[in-house]
XYZ file of N, CA and C in Angstrom:
828
model
N 101.180 127.160 115.267
C 100.385 126.004 114.847
C 99.354 125.667 115.914
N 98.141 125.390 115.474
C 97.102 125.000 116.421
C 97.491 123.682 117.095
N 97.034 123.500 118.341
C 97.399 122.305 119.100
C 97.016 121.024 118.372
N 95.808 121.014 117.740
C 95.379 119.784 117.065
C 96.269 119.454 115.881
N 96.794 120.490 115.219
C 97.707 120.240 114.109
C 99.001 119.603 114.607
N 99.508 120.115 115.731
C 100.707 119.533 116.327
C 100.488 118.098 116.772
N 99.301 117.809 117.314
C 98.994 116.440 117.735
C 98.961 115.496 116.540
N 98.369 115.944 115.440
C 98.316 115.083 114.254
C 99.712 114.874 113.686
N 100.525 115.925 113.656
C 101.899 115.758 113.179
C 102.674 114.784 114.060
N 102.436 114.848 115.370
C 103.089 113.907 116.272
C 102.667 112.477 116.002
N 101.383 112.271 115.796
C 100.889 110.939 115.441
C 101.452 110.478 114.101
N 101.523 111.405 113.147
C 102.018 111.076 111.811
C 103.483 110.659 111.848
N 104.268 111.287 112.722
C 105.694 110.965 112.818
C 105.928 109.535 113.289
N 104.935 108.967 113.958
C 105.056 107.591 114.464
C 104.281 106.585 113.613
N 103.604 107.061 112.588
C 102.769 106.184 111.763
C 103.614 105.427 110.746
N 103.156 104.245 110.403
C 103.815 103.435 109.383
C 103.453 103.945 107.991
N 104.393 103.849 107.056
C 104.104 104.165 105.667
C 104.118 105.647 105.360
N 103.646 105.976 104.177
C 103.535 107.365 103.725
C 102.065 107.750 103.676
N 101.785 108.998 104.031
C 100.396 109.450 104.139
C 100.160 110.740 103.370
N 99.044 110.774 102.672
C 98.520 112.008 102.105
C 97.291 112.394 102.903
N 97.319 113.563 103.492
C 96.244 113.972 104.402
C 95.749 115.360 104.011
N 94.447 115.516 103.991
C 93.835 116.839 103.819
C 92.652 116.937 104.771
N 92.604 118.034 105.501
C 91.497 118.331 106.414
C 91.096 119.773 106.154
N 89.829 120.002 105.915
C 89.376 121.379 105.674
C 87.998 121.597 106.274
N 87.878 122.684 107.006
C 86.588 123.047 107.573
C 85.692 123.641 106.494
N 84.445 123.226 106.482
C 83.466 123.739 105.525
C 82.696 124.857 106.215
N 83.040 126.084 105.884
C 82.400 127.229 106.536
C 81.073 127.569 105.864
N 80.068 127.943 106.644
C 78.821 128.441 106.053
C 79.076 129.733 105.281
N 78.251 129.994 104.287
C 78.397 131.226 103.516
C 78.251 132.431 104.437
N 79.121 133.405 104.241
C 79.065 134.625 105.039
C 79.956 134.621 106.257
N 80.453 133.453 106.673
C 81.351 133.372 107.827
C 82.753 133.773 107.376
N 83.355 134.714 108.085
C 84.602 135.313 107.633
C 85.852 134.726 108.272
N 85.723 133.955 109.352
C 86.920 133.499 110.053
C 87.713 132.487 109.222
N 88.963 132.315 109.620
C 89.852 131.384 108.930
C 89.421 129.940 109.218
N 89.194 129.130 108.193
C 88.776 127.744 108.441
C 89.930 126.892 108.950
N 89.605 125.856 109.679
C 90.612 124.869 110.050
C 91.090 124.175 108.781
N 92.412 124.025 108.668
C 92.970 123.398 107.463
C 94.277 122.694 107.818
N 94.498 121.536 107.207
C 95.716 120.763 107.457
C 96.012 119.967 106.195
N 97.252 120.042 105.706
C 97.632 119.295 104.504
C 99.033 118.719 104.659
N 99.169 117.453 104.330
C 100.463 116.787 104.257
C 100.423 115.864 103.033
N 101.263 116.120 102.054
C 101.255 115.370 100.784
C 99.849 115.347 100.178
N 99.127 116.414 100.359
C 97.707 116.436 99.974
C 97.495 116.388 98.471
N 98.485 116.813 97.696
C 98.331 116.852 96.239
C 99.081 115.707 95.549
N 99.541 114.754 96.327
C 100.263 113.606 95.793
C 99.272 112.475 95.504
N 99.289 111.888 94.303
C 98.322 110.826 93.996
C 98.645 109.517 94.713
N 97.596 108.865 95.173
C 97.683 107.552 95.806
C 96.740 106.602 95.066
N 97.098 105.323 95.019
C 96.172 104.332 94.474
C 94.845 104.454 95.205
N 93.757 104.549 94.455
C 92.483 104.983 95.036
C 91.801 103.932 95.896
N 91.959 102.649 95.557
C 91.157 101.599 96.205
C 89.683 102.007 96.146
N 88.937 101.744 97.201
C 87.484 101.944 97.132
C 87.024 103.380 97.355
N 87.923 104.296 97.679
C 87.458 105.681 97.818
C 87.086 106.277 96.460
N 87.494 105.622 95.362
C 87.074 106.080 94.030
C 85.564 105.976 93.873
N 84.920 105.214 94.745
C 83.471 105.027 94.656
C 82.699 106.300 94.995
N 83.332 107.239 95.686
C 82.644 108.504 95.994
C 82.443 109.336 94.726
N 83.487 109.615 93.927
C 83.213 110.321 92.667
C 82.327 109.532 91.706
N 82.379 108.203 91.748
C 81.460 107.416 90.917
C 80.021 107.679 91.341
N 79.771 107.745 92.651
C 78.430 108.069 93.152
C 77.990 109.447 92.674
N 78.864 110.435 92.789
C 78.519 111.789 92.348
C 78.200 111.789 90.856
N 78.986 111.058 90.071
C 78.739 110.988 88.626
C 77.390 110.348 88.324
N 77.004 109.342 89.098
C 75.700 108.702 88.887
C 74.561 109.677 89.158
N 74.658 110.442 90.237
C 73.633 111.446 90.528
C 73.630 112.546 89.464
N 74.808 112.906 88.974
C 74.904 113.921 87.915
C 74.248 113.411 86.637
N 74.494 112.155 86.299
C 73.879 111.573 85.102
C 72.362 111.554 85.218
N 71.858 111.250 86.414
C 70.408 111.254 86.623
C 69.840 112.661 86.487
N 70.555 113.644 87.021
C 70.084 115.031 86.940
C 70.032 115.518 85.499
N 70.908 115.010 84.648
C 70.940 115.411 83.236
C 70.000 114.571 82.366
N 69.311 113.624 82.970
C 68.377 112.799 82.218
C 69.017 111.674 81.438
N 70.263 111.363 81.721
C 70.948 110.269 81.025
C 70.476 108.908 81.528
N 69.998 108.867 82.764
C 69.490 107.638 83.362
C 68.567 108.010 84.515
N 67.943 107.004 85.106
C 67.080 107.212 86.267
C 67.621 106.411 87.444
N 67.615 107.004 88.619
C 68.088 106.287 89.800
C 67.177 105.114 90.139
N 65.941 105.170 89.665
C 64.988 104.089 89.938
C 65.053 102.964 88.910
N 65.818 103.146 87.838
C 65.840 102.125 86.795
C 66.421 100.818 87.326
N 65.925 99.699 86.805
C 66.313 98.378 87.277
C 67.449 97.808 86.427
N 68.385 97.172 87.096
C 69.536 96.569 86.430
C 69.614 95.111 86.857
N 69.671 94.225 85.886
C 69.676 92.794 86.163
C 71.077 92.340 86.561
N 71.167 91.605 87.667
C 72.440 91.026 88.093
C 72.651 89.699 87.371
N 73.727 89.621 86.581
C 74.057 88.410 85.843
C 75.278 87.730 86.470
N 75.436 86.466 86.187
C 76.574 85.726 86.738
C 77.887 86.377 86.337
N 77.979 86.811 85.092
C 79.233 87.397 84.610
C 79.524 88.763 85.226
N 78.539 89.344 85.904
C 78.751 90.633 86.569
C 79.429 90.480 87.926
N 79.350 89.303 88.506
C 79.832 89.121 89.875
C 81.357 89.075 89.920
N 81.935 89.908 90.795
C 83.383 89.925 91.009
C 83.656 89.752 92.498
N 84.848 89.280 92.806
C 85.214 89.033 94.194
C 85.583 90.334 94.894
N 85.973 90.206 96.143
C 86.291 91.381 96.938
C 85.144 91.738 97.856
N 85.118 92.972 98.286
C 84.136 93.397 99.277
C 82.728 93.429 98.694
N 81.748 93.355 99.591
C 80.360 93.431 99.173
C 79.602 92.134 99.380
N 78.363 92.123 98.900
C 77.477 90.971 99.098
C 76.910 90.416 97.793
N 76.851 91.222 96.745
C 76.199 90.767 95.515
C 76.885 89.564 94.890
N 78.182 89.393 95.128
C 78.870 88.235 94.552
C 78.399 86.924 95.180
N 77.702 87.024 96.324
C 77.214 85.827 97.008
C 75.711 85.614 96.837
N 75.043 86.521 96.155
C 73.591 86.441 96.022
C 73.188 85.802 94.693
N 71.940 85.391 94.636
C 71.403 84.743 93.443
C 71.348 85.726 92.278
N 71.742 85.271 91.111
C 71.693 86.117 89.920
C 70.295 86.070 89.305
N 70.089 86.939 88.299
C 68.797 86.990 87.627
C 67.797 87.891 88.308
N 68.239 88.626 89.339
C 67.346 89.538 90.048
C 67.671 90.983 89.671
N 66.658 91.839 89.562
C 66.910 93.248 89.251
C 67.129 94.068 90.524
N 68.000 95.052 90.417
C 68.251 95.996 91.505
C 68.158 97.404 90.934
N 67.606 98.321 91.710
C 67.558 99.706 91.239
C 68.962 100.295 91.258
N 69.202 101.248 90.395
C 70.495 101.920 90.374
C 70.780 102.565 91.725
N 69.749 103.132 92.349
C 69.936 103.761 93.664
C 70.397 102.732 94.693
N 69.809 101.546 94.677
C 70.228 100.506 95.617
C 71.660 100.057 95.338
N 72.037 99.990 94.075
C 73.411 99.621 93.730
C 74.394 100.676 94.218
N 74.039 101.951 94.076
C 74.890 103.028 94.595
C 75.036 102.887 96.106
N 73.930 102.603 96.776
C 73.964 102.448 98.230
C 74.874 101.296 98.637
N 74.738 100.143 97.981
C 75.608 99.005 98.275
C 77.069 99.331 97.969
N 77.308 100.054 96.891
C 78.658 100.461 96.514
C 79.333 101.244 97.635
N 78.568 102.065 98.330
C 79.129 102.913 99.376
C 79.128 102.225 100.732
N 77.984 101.736 101.193
C 77.886 101.347 102.609
C 78.539 100.003 102.916
N 78.625 99.095 101.943
C 79.377 97.853 102.154
C 80.477 97.700 101.107
N 80.759 98.775 100.372
C 81.846 98.826 99.390
C 81.753 97.691 98.372
N 80.550 97.428 97.892
C 80.295 96.288 97.016
C 80.921 96.502 95.638
N 81.884 95.647 95.286
C 82.577 95.790 94.004
C 81.691 95.438 92.818
N 80.849 94.422 92.979
C 79.933 94.065 91.892
C 78.960 95.203 91.618
N 78.391 95.763 92.676
C 77.491 96.910 92.518
C 78.215 98.070 91.851
N 79.458 98.297 92.252
C 80.240 99.394 91.670
C 80.382 99.229 90.166
N 80.725 98.034 89.732
C 80.925 97.813 88.301
C 79.630 97.956 87.510
N 78.506 97.587 88.114
C 77.217 97.797 87.448
C 76.917 99.289 87.324
N 77.239 100.055 88.362
C 77.042 101.510 88.298
C 77.945 102.106 87.223
N 79.206 101.683 87.193
C 80.139 102.181 86.179
C 79.612 101.888 84.777
N 79.092 100.682 84.576
C 78.572 100.305 83.255
C 77.426 101.212 82.829
N 76.551 101.558 83.763
C 75.407 102.403 83.434
C 75.820 103.855 83.214
N 76.732 104.346 84.031
C 77.116 105.765 83.975
C 78.130 106.015 82.865
N 79.092 105.118 82.714
C 80.104 105.254 81.668
C 81.411 105.819 82.191
N 82.504 105.182 81.806
C 83.825 105.611 82.271
C 84.126 107.048 81.871
N 83.867 107.403 80.620
C 84.195 108.755 80.156
C 83.372 109.806 80.890
N 82.114 109.494 81.216
C 81.289 110.457 81.947
C 81.800 110.623 83.374
N 82.230 109.542 84.002
C 82.811 109.648 85.345
C 84.052 110.527 85.301
N 84.893 110.327 84.303
C 86.087 111.163 84.154
C 85.709 112.632 83.954
N 84.676 112.873 83.162
C 84.207 114.238 82.902
C 83.723 114.905 84.187
N 82.969 114.172 84.986
C 82.440 114.733 86.230
C 83.566 115.006 87.222
N 84.523 114.104 87.326
C 85.657 114.336 88.224
C 86.401 115.608 87.839
N 86.601 115.819 86.554
C 87.269 117.040 86.100
C 86.427 118.274 86.407
N 85.115 118.161 86.224
C 84.224 119.299 86.475
C 84.223 119.713 87.937
N 84.452 118.767 88.837
C 84.495 119.072 90.267
C 85.905 119.385 90.752
N 86.815 119.597 89.822
C 88.155 120.056 90.181
C 89.089 118.985 90.685
N 88.787 117.714 90.399
C 89.656 116.632 90.855
C 90.781 116.420 89.842
N 91.598 117.445 89.681
C 92.591 117.466 88.610
C 93.772 116.541 88.862
N 94.005 116.159 90.108
C 95.110 115.264 90.420
C 94.706 113.809 90.499
N 93.445 113.515 90.209
C 92.905 112.162 90.350
C 92.586 111.565 88.983
N 92.599 110.231 88.908
C 92.362 109.544 87.643
C 91.463 108.330 87.864
N 90.478 108.164 86.967
C 89.659 106.955 86.969
C 89.801 106.274 85.619
N 90.203 104.996 85.647
C 90.391 104.241 84.409
C 89.620 102.928 84.388
N 89.558 102.246 85.536
C 89.185 100.835 85.534
C 88.012 100.522 86.456
N 87.221 99.510 86.094
C 86.254 98.971 87.050
C 86.989 98.270 88.190
N 86.250 97.798 89.183
C 86.858 97.171 90.350
C 87.120 95.688 90.097
N 88.297 95.229 90.519
C 88.721 93.829 90.405
C 88.890 93.387 88.954
N 88.850 94.327 88.018
C 89.038 94.016 86.598
C 89.913 95.112 86.008
N 91.154 94.777 85.643
C 92.058 95.761 85.054
C 92.379 95.324 83.629
N 91.901 96.054 82.620
C 92.164 95.682 81.228
C 93.659 95.679 80.916
N 94.049 94.859 79.944
C 95.462 94.764 79.568
C 95.999 96.096 79.072
N 95.131 96.917 78.465
C 95.571 98.197 77.916
C 95.300 99.359 78.867
N 95.089 99.073 80.145
C 94.808 100.135 81.112
C 96.006 101.069 81.245
N 95.776 102.391 81.295
C 96.882 103.331 81.478
C 97.429 103.341 82.895
N 96.815 102.608 83.808
C 97.306 102.576 85.181
C 96.167 102.424 86.165
N 96.488 102.364 87.450
C 95.445 102.203 88.461
C 94.651 103.487 88.654
N 93.466 103.344 89.211
C 92.706 104.523 89.627
C 93.481 105.235 90.732
N 93.508 106.560 90.672
C 94.261 107.340 91.652
C 93.442 108.530 92.139
N 93.688 108.910 93.391
C 93.092 110.123 93.949
C 94.134 110.839 94.789
N 93.898 112.117 95.019
C 94.690 112.869 95.987
C 93.795 113.236 97.160
N 94.421 113.443 98.309
C 93.654 113.843 99.494
C 92.967 115.185 99.261
N 93.667 116.108 98.595
C 93.083 117.428 98.333
C 91.851 117.317 97.442
N 91.909 116.452 96.431
C 90.761 116.280 95.539
C 89.568 115.679 96.272
N 89.829 114.704 97.139
C 88.726 114.088 97.885
C 88.060 115.100 98.804
N 88.851 115.919 99.469
C 88.294 116.950 100.349
C 87.510 117.980 99.541
N 88.001 118.306 98.357
C 87.283 119.245 97.485
C 85.909 118.690 97.122
N 85.851 117.397 96.791
C 84.576 116.780 96.426
C 83.630 116.719 97.623
N 84.148 116.332 98.780
C 83.307 116.311 99.980
C 82.829 117.715 100.343
N 83.659 118.710 100.094
C 83.236 120.085 100.343
C 82.047 120.469 99.488
N 82.064 120.053 98.212
C 80.921 120.326 97.332
C 79.667 119.629 97.842
N 79.817 118.397 98.316
C 78.668 117.671 98.860
C 78.137 118.380 100.097
N 79.023 118.751 101.011
C 78.596 119.381 102.265
C 77.924 120.730 102.031
N 78.349 121.441 100.998
C 77.757 122.754 100.697
C 76.476 122.640 99.874
N 76.089 121.417 99.522
C 74.895 121.228 98.704
C 75.106 121.570 97.254
N 76.370 121.577 96.802
C 76.689 121.968 95.435
C 77.129 120.781 94.571
N 77.052 119.577 95.094
C 77.329 118.388 94.289
C 76.030 117.978 93.606
N 75.897 118.327 92.361
C 74.714 118.114 91.519
C 73.608 119.092 91.901
N 73.070 118.962 93.111
C 72.024 119.857 93.621
C 71.974 119.698 95.132
N 71.225 120.592 95.790
C 71.114 120.474 97.245
C 70.484 119.140 97.617
N 69.417 118.747 96.922
C 68.743 117.498 97.263
C 69.630 116.293 96.978
N 70.330 116.302 95.856
C 71.238 115.194 95.551
C 72.351 115.111 96.592
N 72.888 116.255 96.996
C 73.925 116.274 98.031
C 73.394 115.693 99.335
N 72.169 116.065 99.690
C 71.557 115.540 100.918
C 71.434 114.021 100.847
N 70.999 113.508 99.708
C 70.834 112.060 99.564
C 72.184 111.346 99.605
N 73.208 111.968 99.052
C 74.536 111.357 99.106
C 75.074 111.328 100.532
N 74.825 112.392 101.301
C 75.232 112.389 102.711
C 74.495 111.294 103.472
N 73.226 111.099 103.174
C 72.462 110.026 103.825
C 73.083 108.660 103.536
N 73.474 108.440 102.297
C 74.099 107.165 101.941
C 75.429 107.010 102.672
N 76.267 108.030 102.622
C 77.572 107.976 103.283
C 77.434 107.803 104.792
N 76.360 108.346 105.364
C 76.135 108.239 106.809
C 75.742 106.831 107.230
N 75.303 106.015 106.270
C 74.926 104.627 106.568
C 76.113 103.669 106.433
N 77.310 104.225 106.283
C 78.528 103.442 106.124
C 78.667 102.385 107.223
N 79.018 101.156 106.805
C 79.182 100.064 107.766
C 80.616 99.913 108.264
N 81.576 100.511 107.552
C 82.982 100.391 107.943
C 83.451 101.738 108.488
N 83.432 101.875 109.798
C 83.699 103.179 110.420
C 84.844 103.122 111.423
N 85.680 102.081 111.352
C 86.726 101.931 112.362
C 87.938 102.816 112.105
N 87.936 103.572 111.020
C 88.981 104.562 110.799
C 88.559 105.891 111.382
N 87.854 106.686 110.598
C 87.425 108.011 111.047
C 86.583 107.932 112.317
N 85.743 106.933 112.435
C 84.883 106.826 113.613
C 85.429 105.966 114.727
N 86.665 105.480 114.588
C 87.176 104.464 115.500
C 87.376 104.880 116.934
N 87.693 106.152 117.180
C 87.962 106.607 118.547
C 87.031 107.727 118.996
N 86.000 108.014 118.240
C 85.045 109.033 118.669
C 84.209 108.484 119.825
N 83.817 109.341 120.774
C 83.157 108.844 121.988
C 81.765 108.305 121.718
N 81.356 107.366 122.552
C 79.987 106.869 122.484
C 79.030 107.945 122.967
N 77.843 107.934 122.372
C 76.823 108.890 122.805
C 76.219 108.405 124.116
N 76.376 109.199 125.172
C 75.895 108.803 126.490
C 74.966 109.850 127.100
N 74.387 110.696 126.265
C 73.469 111.715 126.764
C 72.110 111.137 127.087
N 71.204 111.979 127.559
C 69.842 111.530 127.858
C 69.146 111.004 126.604
N 68.183 110.146 126.803
C 67.401 109.613 125.689
C 66.779 110.769 124.908
N 66.977 110.757 123.599
C 66.429 111.812 122.756
C 67.359 112.980 122.523
N 68.467 113.050 123.257
C 69.403 114.160 123.056
C 70.224 113.929 121.795
N 70.747 115.013 121.237
C 71.520 114.923 120.005
C 72.945 114.486 120.307
N 73.531 113.634 119.469
C 74.930 113.250 119.665
C 75.850 114.433 119.387
N 77.074 114.340 119.882
C 78.039 115.426 119.690
C 78.815 115.284 118.385
N 78.572 114.232 117.632
C 79.258 114.062 116.354
C 78.431 113.157 115.444
N 78.707 113.290 114.150
C 78.135 112.410 113.138
C 79.126 112.327 111.995
N 79.202 111.185 111.349
C 80.142 111.028 110.239
C 79.423 110.504 109.002
N 79.982 110.849 107.845
C 79.513 110.351 106.546
C 80.779 110.010 105.764
N 81.082 108.721 105.607
C 82.430 108.335 105.200
C 82.465 107.257 104.122
N 83.643 107.139 103.516
C 83.948 106.022 102.603
C 85.421 105.683 102.747
N 85.685 104.448 103.138
C 87.054 103.983 103.308
C 87.478 103.150 102.101
N 88.720 102.731 102.105
C 89.234 101.851 101.068
C 90.455 101.125 101.589
N 90.588 99.867 101.227
C 91.740 99.096 101.687
C 92.092 98.019 100.680
N 93.332 98.034 100.225
C 93.914 96.955 99.437
C 95.308 96.724 99.999
N 95.994 95.719 99.503
C 97.317 95.400 100.034
C 98.234 96.623 99.992
N 98.743 97.002 101.152
C 99.672 98.121 101.247
C 99.035 99.480 101.399
N 97.705 99.552 101.302
C 97.002 100.836 101.349
C 95.810 100.761 102.301
N 95.691 101.746 103.162
C 94.522 101.901 104.037
C 94.090 103.360 103.951
N 92.876 103.605 103.481
C 92.361 104.966 103.313
C 91.064 105.145 104.100
N 90.802 106.376 104.484
C 89.457 106.739 104.931
C 89.219 108.203 104.598
N 88.001 108.491 104.183
C 87.639 109.838 103.741
C 86.212 110.131 104.161
N 85.875 111.406 104.275
C 84.479 111.711 104.572
C 84.262 113.058 105.216
N 83.118 113.161 105.865
C 82.704 114.377 106.556
C 82.527 114.076 108.031
N 83.002 114.997 108.862
C 82.816 114.927 110.310
C 81.967 116.121 110.721
N 80.773 115.832 111.224
C 79.845 116.881 111.652
C 79.926 117.026 113.168
N 80.328 118.200 113.619
C 80.400 118.534 115.036
C 79.461 119.700 115.306
N 79.078 119.945 116.536
C 78.207 121.096 116.822
C 78.866 122.408 116.384
N 78.336 123.031 115.350
C 78.877 124.301 114.875
C 80.095 124.192 113.987
N 80.471 122.978 113.584
C 81.658 122.832 112.727
C 81.527 121.568 111.877
N 81.824 121.704 110.577
C 81.843 120.554 109.669
C 83.214 120.476 109.022
N 83.799 119.286 109.018
C 85.134 119.090 108.475
C 85.109 118.026 107.385
N 85.777 118.314 106.270
C 86.016 117.317 105.224
C 87.391 116.710 105.469
N 87.473 115.384 105.408
C 88.692 114.674 105.787
C 89.103 113.678 104.709
N 90.399 113.548 104.506
C 90.911 112.492 103.627
C 92.252 112.018 104.169
N 92.330 110.734 104.444
C 93.565 110.079 104.884
C 93.870 108.976 103.878
N 94.963 109.125 103.134
C 95.378 108.146 102.131
C 96.766 107.635 102.498
N 97.043 106.366 102.208
C 98.333 105.818 102.625
C 98.882 104.825 101.609
N 100.170 104.557 101.749
C 100.821 103.461 101.028
C 101.977 102.952 101.898
N 102.457 101.771 101.582
C 103.528 101.175 102.375
C 103.056 100.673 103.724
N 101.799 100.235 103.787
C 101.217 99.778 105.048
C 101.349 98.253 105.160
N 101.916 97.800 106.277
C 102.005 96.368 106.566
C 101.049 95.957 107.678
N 100.624 96.911 108.484
C 99.729 96.638 109.614
C 98.476 97.507 109.464
N 97.428 96.990 108.801
C 96.221 97.794 108.580
C 95.565 98.287 109.862
N 95.595 97.488 110.922
C 94.978 97.915 112.182
C 95.701 99.121 112.765
N 97.016 99.120 112.653
C 97.795 100.272 113.126
C 97.462 101.514 112.304
N 97.300 101.347 110.996
C 96.958 102.483 110.131
C 95.586 103.043 110.487
N 94.617 102.154 110.707
C 93.280 102.619 111.088
C 93.307 103.324 112.435
N 94.154 102.837 113.352
C 94.251 103.486 114.660
C 94.840 104.891 114.523
N 95.800 105.051 113.617
C 96.329 106.398 113.375
C 95.226 107.337 112.899
N 94.426 106.887 111.928
C 93.323 107.719 111.438
C 92.372 108.052 112.577
N 92.006 107.033 113.353
C 91.070 107.232 114.460
C 91.618 108.220 115.487
N 92.901 108.092 115.819
C 93.507 108.996 116.801
C 93.581 110.425 116.270
N 93.879 110.573 114.972
C 93.946 111.912 114.380
C 92.581 112.590 114.409
N 91.533 111.836 114.086
C 90.181 112.405 114.110
C 89.767 112.721 115.544
N 90.162 111.887 116.493
C 89.847 112.182 117.895
C 90.537 113.473 118.340
N 91.738 113.735 117.838
C 92.411 114.995 118.157
C 91.597 116.183 117.662
N 91.017 116.053 116.472
C 90.139 117.104 115.948
C 88.913 117.282 116.840
N 88.299 116.173 117.199
C 87.098 116.224 118.046
C 87.411 116.883 119.386
N 88.496 116.467 120.028
C 88.846 117.021 121.339
C 89.131 118.515 121.250
N 89.819 118.934 120.180
C 90.121 120.359 120.016
C 88.842 121.165 119.846
N 87.911 120.647 119.060
C 86.642 121.357 118.868
C 85.856 121.438 120.166
N 85.752 120.345 120.893
C 84.962 120.331 122.117
C 85.584 121.226 123.181
N 86.921 121.330 123.189
C 87.582 122.230 124.142
C 87.220 123.680 123.850
N 87.150 124.032 122.564
C 86.757 125.397 122.196
C 85.278 125.635 122.470
N 84.461 124.631 122.167
C 83.015 124.777 122.331
C 82.612 124.812 123.795
N 83.414 124.133 124.644
C 83.052 124.056 126.058
C 83.388 125.292 126.833
């Protein structure tokens, strides 16, 4: 077992709750070496919380590519659209139009639930389900908008760590909708405001002015009672990793985020030791 895998297992043995973890290196085409890979309960479904917003984003870009809608189209924010939870639109004045692209951005970077539900309304639940299946997310389920669960709902939204890593792999390879759409989705994910999980223990950039940092992340986290998740891409010099950390049975969210941060730091340290 690689040292970083042993370090993560050691951290996992001391972590609270149950965890589904998937880590996979995204190799460039033509590279023959064995990719870095780590899985623990990776195919077990977990309540999705806000990480379901990543496949919703992909579905929105897919719908635009098929001509079902335009990312520039304007959507009016109404009082009845506002829901509580994370985000800012529930606190803003209604009666204003927002572009679908801006709603997608708010859905990801500040995890805005109101924006998410507006995107879902435009894209359609069945189309989101279709896109998730097309991208191989066979262990994941999308049923409900955010903060609104219909009485006849078949259950909560669910994802697996393996499915999330598969989707991020498609984005990183430029195969999620198109190369340009994948690039734009990475840009949105890179503007994430909640980075204390995957980005929590990565070193500060202290190089000369103008020098390139040694890491970059593009992420989407999720947190509800009992669950702390973080997912995304970790870009290192010469190596890109897709990551998914899903949990349940969490009583101390800060401890859970520290576990994620420490696990990602183990990956970073292992890569830098090889690169150095």
